[in-house]
Structures are given as structure tokens and as C-alpha cells.
PDB file of C-alpha atoms in Angstrom:
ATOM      1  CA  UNK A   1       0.000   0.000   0.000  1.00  0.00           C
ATOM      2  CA  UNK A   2       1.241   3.503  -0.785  1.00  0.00           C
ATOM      3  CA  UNK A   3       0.084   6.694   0.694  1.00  0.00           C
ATOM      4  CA  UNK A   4      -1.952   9.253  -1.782  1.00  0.00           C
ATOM      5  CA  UNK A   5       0.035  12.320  -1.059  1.00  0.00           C
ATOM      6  CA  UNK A   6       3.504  11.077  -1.104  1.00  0.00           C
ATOM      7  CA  UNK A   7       3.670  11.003  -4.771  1.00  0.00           C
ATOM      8  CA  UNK A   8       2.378  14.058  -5.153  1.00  0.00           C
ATOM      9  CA  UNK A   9       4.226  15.562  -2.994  1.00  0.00           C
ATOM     10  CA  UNK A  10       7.459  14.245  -4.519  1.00  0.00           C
ATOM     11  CA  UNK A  11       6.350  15.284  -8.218  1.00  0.00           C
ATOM     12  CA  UNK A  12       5.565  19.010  -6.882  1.00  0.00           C
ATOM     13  CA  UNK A  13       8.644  18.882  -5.172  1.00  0.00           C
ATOM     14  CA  UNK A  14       7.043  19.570  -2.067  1.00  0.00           C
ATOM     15  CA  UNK A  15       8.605  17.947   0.419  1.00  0.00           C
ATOM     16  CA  UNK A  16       8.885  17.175   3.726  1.00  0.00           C
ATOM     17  CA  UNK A  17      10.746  14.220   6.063  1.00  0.00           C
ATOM     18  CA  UNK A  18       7.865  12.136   6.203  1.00  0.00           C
ATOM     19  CA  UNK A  19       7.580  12.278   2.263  1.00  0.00           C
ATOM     20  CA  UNK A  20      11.260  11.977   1.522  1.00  0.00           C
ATOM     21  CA  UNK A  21      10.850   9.334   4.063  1.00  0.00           C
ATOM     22  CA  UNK A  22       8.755   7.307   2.477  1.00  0.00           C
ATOM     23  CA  UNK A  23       9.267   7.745  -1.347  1.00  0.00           C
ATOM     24  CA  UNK A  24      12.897   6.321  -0.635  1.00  0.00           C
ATOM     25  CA  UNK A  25      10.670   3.460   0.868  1.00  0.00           C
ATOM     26  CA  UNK A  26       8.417   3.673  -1.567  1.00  0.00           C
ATOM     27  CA  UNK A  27      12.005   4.155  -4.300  1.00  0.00           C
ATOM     28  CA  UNK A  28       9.882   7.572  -5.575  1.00  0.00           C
ATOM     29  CA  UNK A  29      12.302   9.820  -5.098  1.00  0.00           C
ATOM     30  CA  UNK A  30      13.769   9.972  -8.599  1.00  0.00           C
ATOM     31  CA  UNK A  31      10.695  11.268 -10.004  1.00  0.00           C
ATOM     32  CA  UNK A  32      11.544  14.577  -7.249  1.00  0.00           C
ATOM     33  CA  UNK A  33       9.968  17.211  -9.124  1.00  0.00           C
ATOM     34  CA  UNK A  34       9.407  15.913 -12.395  1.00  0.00           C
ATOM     35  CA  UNK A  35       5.388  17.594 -12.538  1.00  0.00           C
ATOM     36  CA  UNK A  36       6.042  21.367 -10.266  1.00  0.00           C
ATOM     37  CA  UNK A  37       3.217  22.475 -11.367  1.00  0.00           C
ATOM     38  CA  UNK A  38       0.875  19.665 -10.504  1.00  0.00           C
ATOM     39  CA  UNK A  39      -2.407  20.522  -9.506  1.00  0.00           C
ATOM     40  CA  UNK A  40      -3.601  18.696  -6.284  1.00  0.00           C
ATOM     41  CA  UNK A  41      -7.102  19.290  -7.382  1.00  0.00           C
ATOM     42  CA  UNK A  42      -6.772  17.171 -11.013  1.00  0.00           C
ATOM     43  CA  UNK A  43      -4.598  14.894  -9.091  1.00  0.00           C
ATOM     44  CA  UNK A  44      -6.940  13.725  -6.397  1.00  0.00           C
ATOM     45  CA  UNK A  45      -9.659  13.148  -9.536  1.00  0.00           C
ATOM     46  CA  UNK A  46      -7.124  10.723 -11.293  1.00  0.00           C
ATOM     47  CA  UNK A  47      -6.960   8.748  -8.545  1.00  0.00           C
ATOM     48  CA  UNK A  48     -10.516   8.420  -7.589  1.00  0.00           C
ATOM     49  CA  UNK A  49     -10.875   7.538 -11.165  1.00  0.00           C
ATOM     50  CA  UNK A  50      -8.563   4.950 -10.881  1.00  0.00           C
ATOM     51  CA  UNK A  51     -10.131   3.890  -7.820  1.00  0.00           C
ATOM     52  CA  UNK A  52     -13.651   3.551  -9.643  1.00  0.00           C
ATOM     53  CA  UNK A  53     -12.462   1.847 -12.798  1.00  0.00           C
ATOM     54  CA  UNK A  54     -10.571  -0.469 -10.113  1.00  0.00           C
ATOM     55  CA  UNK A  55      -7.357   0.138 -11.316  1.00  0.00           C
ATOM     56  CA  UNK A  56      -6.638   0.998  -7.972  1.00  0.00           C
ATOM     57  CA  UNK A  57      -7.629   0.316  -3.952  1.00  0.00           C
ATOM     58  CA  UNK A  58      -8.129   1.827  -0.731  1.00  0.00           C
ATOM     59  CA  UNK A  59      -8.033   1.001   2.274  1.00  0.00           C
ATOM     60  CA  UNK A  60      -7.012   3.400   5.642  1.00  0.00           C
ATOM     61  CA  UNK A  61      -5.759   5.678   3.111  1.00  0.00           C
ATOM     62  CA  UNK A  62      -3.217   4.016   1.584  1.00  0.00           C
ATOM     63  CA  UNK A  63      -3.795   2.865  -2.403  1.00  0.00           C
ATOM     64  CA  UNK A  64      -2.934  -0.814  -3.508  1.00  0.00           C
ATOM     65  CA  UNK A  65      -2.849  -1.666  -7.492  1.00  0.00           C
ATOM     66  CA  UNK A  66      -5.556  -4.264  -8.401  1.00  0.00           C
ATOM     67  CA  UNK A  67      -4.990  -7.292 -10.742  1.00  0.00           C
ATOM     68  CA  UNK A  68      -6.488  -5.171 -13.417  1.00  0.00           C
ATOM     69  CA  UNK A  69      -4.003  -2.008 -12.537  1.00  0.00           C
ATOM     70  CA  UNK A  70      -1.455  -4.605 -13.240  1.00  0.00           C
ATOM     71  CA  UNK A  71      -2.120  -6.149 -16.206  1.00  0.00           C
ATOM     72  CA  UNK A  72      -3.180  -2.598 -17.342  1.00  0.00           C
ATOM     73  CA  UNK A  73       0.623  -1.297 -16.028  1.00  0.00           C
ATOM     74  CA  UNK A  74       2.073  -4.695 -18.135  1.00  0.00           C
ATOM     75  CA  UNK A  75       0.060  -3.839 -21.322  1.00  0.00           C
ATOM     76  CA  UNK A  76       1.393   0.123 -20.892  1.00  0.00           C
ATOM     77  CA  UNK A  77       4.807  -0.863 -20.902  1.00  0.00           C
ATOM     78  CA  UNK A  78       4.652  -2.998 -23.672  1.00  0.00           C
ATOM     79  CA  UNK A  79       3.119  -0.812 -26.011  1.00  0.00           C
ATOM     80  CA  UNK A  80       5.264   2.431 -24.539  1.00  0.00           C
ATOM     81  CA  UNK A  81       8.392   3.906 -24.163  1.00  0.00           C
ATOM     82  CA  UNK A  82       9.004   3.837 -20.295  1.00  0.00           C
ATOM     83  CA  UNK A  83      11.523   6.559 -18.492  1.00  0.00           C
ATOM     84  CA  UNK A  84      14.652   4.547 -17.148  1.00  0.00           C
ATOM     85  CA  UNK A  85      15.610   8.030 -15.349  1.00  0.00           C
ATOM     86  CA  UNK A  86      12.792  10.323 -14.610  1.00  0.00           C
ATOM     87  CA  UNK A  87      14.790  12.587 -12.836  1.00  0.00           C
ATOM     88  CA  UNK A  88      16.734  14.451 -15.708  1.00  0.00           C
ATOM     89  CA  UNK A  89      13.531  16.063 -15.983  1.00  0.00           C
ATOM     90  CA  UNK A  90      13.814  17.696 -12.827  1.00  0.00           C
ATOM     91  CA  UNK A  91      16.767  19.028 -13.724  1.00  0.00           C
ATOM     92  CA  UNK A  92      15.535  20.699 -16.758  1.00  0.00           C
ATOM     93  CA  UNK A  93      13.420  23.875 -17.263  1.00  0.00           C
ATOM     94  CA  UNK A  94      10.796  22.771 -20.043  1.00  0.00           C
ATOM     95  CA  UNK A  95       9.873  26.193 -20.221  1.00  0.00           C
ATOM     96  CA  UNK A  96      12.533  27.850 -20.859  1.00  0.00           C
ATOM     97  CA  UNK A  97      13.912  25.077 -23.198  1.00  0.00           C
ATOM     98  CA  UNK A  98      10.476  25.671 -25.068  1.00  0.00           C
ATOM     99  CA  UNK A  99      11.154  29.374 -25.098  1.00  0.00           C
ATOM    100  CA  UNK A 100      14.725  28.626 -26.506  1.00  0.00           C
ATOM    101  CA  UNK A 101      13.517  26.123 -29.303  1.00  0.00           C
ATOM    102  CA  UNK A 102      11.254  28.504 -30.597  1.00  0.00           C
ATOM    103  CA  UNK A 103      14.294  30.863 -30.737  1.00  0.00           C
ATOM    104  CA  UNK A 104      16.296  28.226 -32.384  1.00  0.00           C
ATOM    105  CA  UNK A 105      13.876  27.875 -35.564  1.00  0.00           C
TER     106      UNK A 105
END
């Protein structure tokens, strides 16, 4: 079981012990700020819509994958190119990068 918020706190970069804690538990913590401008808001509907379509469970506030969040996970990473090292994008400013493409053309 994982808790909600630690993920979202380590995407935001928000963090505190208890979430650096537990995304090294959890082995979250390269994906440390990868999304800083996450909103908590369309976060919290993803899950609960992952929570209806039973991808995911949860119990005491903590959220489990299913069987079908599995397979569904599998299937994904067959059919997709998966990041090996999320964190080079927190060490990257997309905007600005954006900005300096544009300039580039």
C-alpha cells in the first residue's frame, strides 16, 4: 500500500521528512519534481478515477494496485516507451527550453 500524497508531494517537489521518508521506501524519489506544477485538485480526480475503474484500492488511506491495474501497467509498458531516469527532468526547465527552441527555428 502507498500513501496518496507522497507522490504528489514528490512530483511538486514539495517535500517534507515524512515524504522523503517514504518515497525512498516507496524508491519515488527519482521522479523529485518531475510535474512542479501539478495541480492537487486534477490529481486527487485521477486517482478516484482509478479507484472507480478499479485500477486501484483503498483502504485506511493508503492505495494498492488491483490485478487489473497490473495487467493494465504490463500492457502500458509494452506498447510504450518507459523513463529509465525520470529525474533528468527535474533538472531541466521545459519552459525555458520551449522558449529557446522557438528561438532556435
Amino acid at each position: 500500500p502507498r500513501r496518496q500524497a507522497v507522490l504528489r508531494q514528490i512530483l511538486k517537489n514539495k517535500v517534507t521528512s515524512s515524504s522523503i521518508y517514504w518515497g525512498l521506501r516507496y524508491n519515488y524519489l527519482s521522479y523529485l519534481n518531475v510535474f512542479p506544477e501539478l495541480d492537487e485538485k486534477n490529481y486527487d480526480r485521477a486517482i478516484a478515477q482509478l479507484i472507480e475503474e478499479n485500477y486501484l484500492s483503498k483502504k485506511d488511506n493508503k492505495l494498492l494496485l488491483t490485478i487489473k491495474g497490473q495487467h493494465a501497467l504490463d500492457e502500458f509498458k509494452q506498447q510504450h516507451y518507459f523513463i529509465d531516469k525520470p529525474q533528468l527532468f527535474n533538472k531541466y526547465d521545459l519552459k525555458l527550453w520551449k522558449e529557446i527552441l522557438r528561438l532556435m527555428i
